[in-house]
Amino acid sequence: MPLKKKPVTGMKDILPAEMQIRDYVTGLIKETYKSFGFSPIETPCVEHIENLCSKQGGDNEKLIFKIMKRGEKLNLETAQSEADLTDSGLRYDLTLPLSRFYSNNANNLPTPFKALQIGSVWRADRPQRGRFRQFVQCDIDILGEASCLAEIELILATTTLLGKLNFKGFKVRINERRILKAMAEYCGFPEDQFDLVFIILDKMDKIGWDGVKAELIEAGFSADSVAKYVDMFGEMEASEDPLGYLENKLTGVLAADVIGNLRTIRQSVEATKAADFELVFDPTLVRGMSYYTGTIFEIEMPEFGSSVAGGGRYDKMIGKFTGNDTPACGFSIGFERIVTILLENNFQVPGAAGKKAFLIEKNMPADKLCEVLKEARAERENGATVQVALMNKNKKFQKEQLSKEGYTEFKEFFNR
Amino acid sequence: MPLKKKPVTGMKDILPAEMQIRDYVTGLIKETYKSFGFSPIETPCVEHIENLCSKQGGDNEKLIFKIMKRGEKLNLETAQSEADLTDSGLRYDLTLPLSRFYSNNANNLPTPFKALQIGSVWRADRPQRGRFRQFVQCDIDILGEASCLAEIELILATTTLLGKLNFKGFKVRINERRILKAMAEYCGFPEDQFDLVFIILDKMDKIGWDGVKAELIEAGFSADSVAKYVDMFGEMEASEDPLGYLENKLTGVLAADVIGNLRTIRQSVEATKAADFELVFDPTLVRGMSYYTGTIFEIEMPEFGSSVAGGGRYDKMIGKFTGNDTPACGFSIGFERIVTILLENNFQVPGAAGKKAFLIEKNMPADKLCEVLKEARAERENGATVQVALMNKNKKFQKEQLSKEGYTEFKEFFNR
């Protein structure tokens, strides 16, 4: 029986044309983030199943590719459930492995530590157009920095990168988990129901305020709380200074540093940004992951229909490993989303040098072949790309194929 | 219960110091191989279990990390054996996925196609010092090129890369599977026992010719065959022209093009090489993988105790996918081996620019902070790496830590 030619379900082969763009974006990411003092690190793609299933990953934990135990550890006879068969799995994000990495290596790392990770992650999502079960994530994180300097540097680094990729006029939306919570508390929602309130609030973009109101009532919340809640958003929207509004309204409910931090972040980013974008406070921004403890942020490009980056502060995750909480804040860009946008816009990688193809006749004597190879060597040493290939019978077709790969110069060598 | 801090057994966290070297080597690989016309591609890390277990991988197939079926496909009740629980696994090399890739995409690729792959592979080897269960392989392959131009280009590209990494005085050993077979046939070994003969021959380095002789006899081969076989190697060693010796001796047994090809490869490589090495015909070179069909080669650096690259021709593998054989030849460098050697030799990445750390006092007012950030931006736009961090209480220790990360300039900013 012949072997299987297609990749496994939901994963893809990447051909040279796309790889060229991926390599270019990766290079730009490394160059830009390194200039901000982020150091590349790597963690294994395989992670302990206990860590992967520790409730840090929310719904992603349902999508884990689990790896079977090996040798004597795998006992089919006594296995009662799936859990008995597995001891590891493929990581579903880079944040959990980073937290493990930091817990394991903090003694050998500076404080604060600025990490850059580019790596594949796996999620067994339902296959659909443009979404794959293996995809690259690209995260920067600052560990050990409690002040909002972390947020400022993360936002400046990420937006500088997007600017270098010629993205313009985008929006960085920012909010604070503690504001979300204080508002819900102020309006009298029960604390154990906050997550449900936020899930409904998160739909505002799609269903509008009337929809949010209706769903909150339907979920059984008191009409008073719902009215108070929706009114607050209305008043903020009408206000010249929503942060000032919250500062007054939530006195005593909201921690004292929250509003000041957001103001510092906004002022510093706006004054020193190196790209064309706007930083806006958006009290309706929720973001899914339950591990966020402070600021949350997202980059939106309306013309591309979805967010291209997101992140936030997660000060409680490293403590799950070490017992001691460590301040942590990260920003993840949607690498695959960005590559897709560039591909769809026929992005040309800048400075891709002209490629040369040397086509040689079959059965060329060794001494003549050496002359061709020497010429190729000299060209390569001068920075050119030189493909040396035998001339096919259908030379025209061969050249067409090579042209598609970016070869612009052809030189033919014959035995005579 | 706290989460697990260590990586899974046999895998490792990679810290910034090692990442710097890995990134440098990766960059040099891409630059060098691209100049030879190799195009980067990628295949998924997860591969069909049928492909992984198709006998192409030899002993590596025993070391596969298998991934569990998901959802309804996983049925513990009816599962009789391990095989019923899995439908995919992590790739153990890049050659099998490349063959699948080529089978799947040949219509969209030029002929010949020159592929460059850099990617992780996984093998559940017994953990031991310096060997890991996840490691990076780096392969170049030429598909669709039957002539020895493939071997020449592969050897020139690989040795040019090693030269750029300052490796000198190494040896490229080359042999041909068809010579190994013709010699065994000529000496009267039974064809179905060739592999055993080669396994014993492969030990020559360690046990010497007396050892090889003894083991062959012990394995039950006729004393005549063994004597004839070992004598041939002796005569070749004594000969000025071992290839000429074989050409005479094996007339009629050995395909006509084999010796001529090896001569062309040697002449072309020696005449056009861009690094300091020697190409030597080594009739004792065996190489493990059973899929090789023609030339096999290996790069040896005596001072580092092991081979740093290996490859060969495997003209029958793609046919396992498509039903039609396609010429294929590849060369894989030992990426991890090379990184280890560079680390052990305190290799300094060339041109690593001086890094600057801006240390700022706590609670700096936003307008003052903006001034610092503007200065950082200007430095970064001039190509510098600038880390902006809060001053720790123990400033001396903080600077020491940063020095270890390559920071050479420190600038302090105070609120007053």
Coordinates of C-alpha atoms in Angstrom, one line a residue, chain A residues 106-292:
Chain A
A106 CA 15.3 32.1 37.3
N107 CA 18.6 31.8 39.1
N108 CA 20.5 32.0 35.8
L109 CA 18.5 34.9 34.4
P110 CA 18.6 38.7 35.0
T111 CA 15.8 40.5 36.8
P112 CA 13.7 41.7 35.1
F113 CA 14.0 39.0 32.3
K114 CA 12.8 39.9 28.9
A115 CA 12.1 36.8 26.8
L116 CA 11.4 36.4 23.1
Q117 CA 9.9 33.1 21.9
I118 CA 9.0 32.1 18.4
G119 CA 7.7 28.6 18.1
S120 CA 5.0 26.2 17.0
V121 CA 2.1 25.3 19.1
W122 CA -0.6 22.7 18.5
R123 CA -4.4 22.8 19.0
A124 CA -6.8 20.2 17.7
D125 CA -9.3 22.8 16.6
R126 CA -11.9 21.9 14.0
P127 CA -10.1 22.3 10.7
Q128 CA -11.3 25.4 8.8
R129 CA -10.0 27.7 6.1
G130 CA -6.9 29.6 7.2
R131 CA -6.7 28.0 10.6
F132 CA -4.3 25.1 11.2
R133 CA -3.7 22.7 14.0
Q134 CA 0.0 23.5 14.0
F135 CA 0.8 27.2 14.0
V136 CA 3.6 29.6 15.0
Q137 CA 3.2 31.9 18.0
C138 CA 5.5 34.8 18.7
D139 CA 5.6 36.1 22.2
I140 CA 7.5 38.7 24.1
D141 CA 7.2 38.7 27.9
I142 CA 8.8 40.6 30.8
L143 CA 9.1 38.7 34.0
G144 CA 9.9 40.2 37.3
E145 CA 8.8 43.7 36.4
A146 CA 5.8 44.9 38.5
S147 CA 5.6 48.4 37.2
C148 CA 3.8 49.6 34.1
L149 CA 7.2 50.0 32.4
A150 CA 6.6 46.4 31.3
E151 CA 3.4 47.3 29.5
I152 CA 5.0 50.4 27.9
E153 CA 8.0 48.4 26.6
L154 CA 5.8 45.6 25.3
I155 CA 3.5 47.9 23.5
L156 CA 6.3 50.0 22.0
A157 CA 8.2 46.9 20.8
T158 CA 5.2 45.3 19.2
T159 CA 4.0 48.4 17.5
T160 CA 7.5 49.2 16.3
L161 CA 7.6 45.8 14.6
L162 CA 4.2 46.3 13.0
G163 CA 5.3 49.7 11.7
K164 CA 8.3 48.1 10.1
L165 CA 5.9 45.7 8.3
N166 CA 4.2 48.8 6.9
F167 CA 1.0 48.4 9.0
K168 CA -0.5 51.8 9.6
G169 CA -3.5 53.5 11.4
F170 CA -4.2 50.6 13.7
K171 CA -5.5 50.7 17.2
V172 CA -4.1 49.3 20.4
R173 CA -7.0 48.8 22.8
I174 CA -6.2 48.5 26.5
N175 CA -8.2 47.7 29.6
E176 CA -7.6 46.3 33.1
R177 CA -9.0 43.2 34.6
R178 CA -9.3 45.1 37.9
I179 CA -11.5 47.7 36.2
L180 CA -13.7 45.0 34.8
K181 CA -14.0 43.5 38.2
A182 CA -14.5 46.8 40.1
M183 CA -17.3 47.8 37.7
A184 CA -19.1 44.5 38.1
E185 CA -18.7 44.7 41.9
Y186 CA -19.9 48.3 42.0
C187 CA -23.0 47.3 40.0
G188 CA -23.8 44.5 42.4
F189 CA -23.1 41.4 40.3
P190 CA -22.3 38.4 42.5
E191 CA -18.5 37.8 42.4
D192 CA -18.8 34.1 41.4
Q193 CA -20.7 35.3 38.3
F194 CA -18.2 37.9 37.1
D195 CA -16.8 35.6 34.4
L196 CA -20.3 35.1 32.9
V197 CA -20.9 38.9 32.9
F198 CA -17.6 39.4 31.0
I199 CA -18.4 36.7 28.5
I200 CA -21.6 38.5 27.7
L201 CA -19.9 41.9 27.7
D202 CA -17.4 40.5 25.2
K203 CA -20.1 40.1 22.7
M204 CA -20.9 43.8 22.6
D205 CA -19.1 44.3 19.2
K206 CA -21.5 41.8 17.7
I207 CA -24.8 42.2 19.5
G208 CA -24.7 45.9 20.7
W209 CA -25.7 47.2 24.0
D210 CA -29.3 46.1 23.7
G211 CA -28.1 42.6 23.1
V212 CA -25.8 42.7 26.1
K213 CA -28.6 44.0 28.2
A214 CA -31.0 41.3 27.1
E215 CA -28.5 38.5 27.6
L216 CA -27.6 39.7 31.1
I217 CA -31.3 39.8 32.1
E218 CA -31.8 36.4 30.5
A219 CA -28.9 35.0 32.5
G220 CA -30.8 35.9 35.6
F221 CA -29.0 39.0 36.8
S222 CA -31.0 41.7 38.5
A223 CA -32.5 44.4 36.3
D224 CA -31.0 47.1 38.6
S225 CA -27.4 45.8 38.2
V226 CA -27.8 45.4 34.5
A227 CA -29.2 48.9 34.1
K228 CA -26.5 50.4 36.3
Y229 CA -23.8 48.5 34.4
V230 CA -24.9 49.5 30.9
D231 CA -25.4 53.1 32.0
M232 CA -21.8 53.3 33.2
F233 CA -20.5 52.3 29.8
G234 CA -22.8 54.9 28.2
E235 CA -21.6 57.6 30.6
M236 CA -18.0 56.7 29.9
E237 CA -18.5 56.8 26.2
A238 CA -20.0 60.3 26.6
S239 CA -17.2 61.5 28.8
E240 CA -14.2 63.4 27.7
D241 CA -12.1 61.5 30.2
P242 CA -13.4 58.0 30.8
L243 CA -10.4 57.2 33.1
G244 CA -11.3 60.2 35.3
Y245 CA -14.9 59.2 35.3
L246 CA -13.9 55.7 36.6
E247 CA -11.5 57.2 39.1
N248 CA -14.4 59.2 40.7
K249 CA -17.1 56.6 40.4
L250 CA -15.0 53.6 41.7
T251 CA -13.3 55.3 44.6
G252 CA -12.8 52.7 47.3
V253 CA -13.7 49.8 44.9
L254 CA -10.8 50.1 42.5
A255 CA -7.1 49.7 43.6
A256 CA -5.5 53.2 43.8
D257 CA -2.7 52.5 41.2
V258 CA -4.9 51.2 38.3
I259 CA -6.0 54.5 36.7
G260 CA -2.6 56.2 37.2
N261 CA -0.8 53.2 35.5
L262 CA -3.1 53.4 32.5
R263 CA -2.5 57.1 32.3
T264 CA 1.3 56.6 32.4
I265 CA 1.1 53.9 29.8
R266 CA -1.0 56.1 27.5
Q267 CA 1.2 59.2 27.9
S268 CA 4.5 57.3 27.5
V269 CA 3.4 55.3 24.5
E270 CA 1.8 58.2 22.7
A271 CA 4.9 60.4 23.3
T272 CA 7.5 57.8 22.2
K273 CA 5.8 55.5 19.7
A274 CA 7.7 54.7 16.4
A275 CA 4.6 53.7 14.4
D276 CA 1.4 55.2 13.2
F277 CA -1.3 54.0 15.7
E278 CA -3.6 55.1 18.5
L279 CA -3.7 53.7 22.0
V280 CA -7.2 53.7 23.3
F281 CA -8.8 52.8 26.6
D282 CA -11.6 50.3 25.9
P283 CA -13.6 49.3 28.9
T284 CA -15.4 46.6 26.9
L285 CA -12.2 44.7 26.1
V286 CA -12.3 41.3 27.9
R287 CA -9.9 38.8 26.4
G288 CA -10.6 35.1 27.1
M289 CA -7.7 33.7 29.1
S290 CA -8.6 33.5 32.8
Y291 CA -5.0 33.9 33.9
Y292 CA -4.9 37.6 33.3

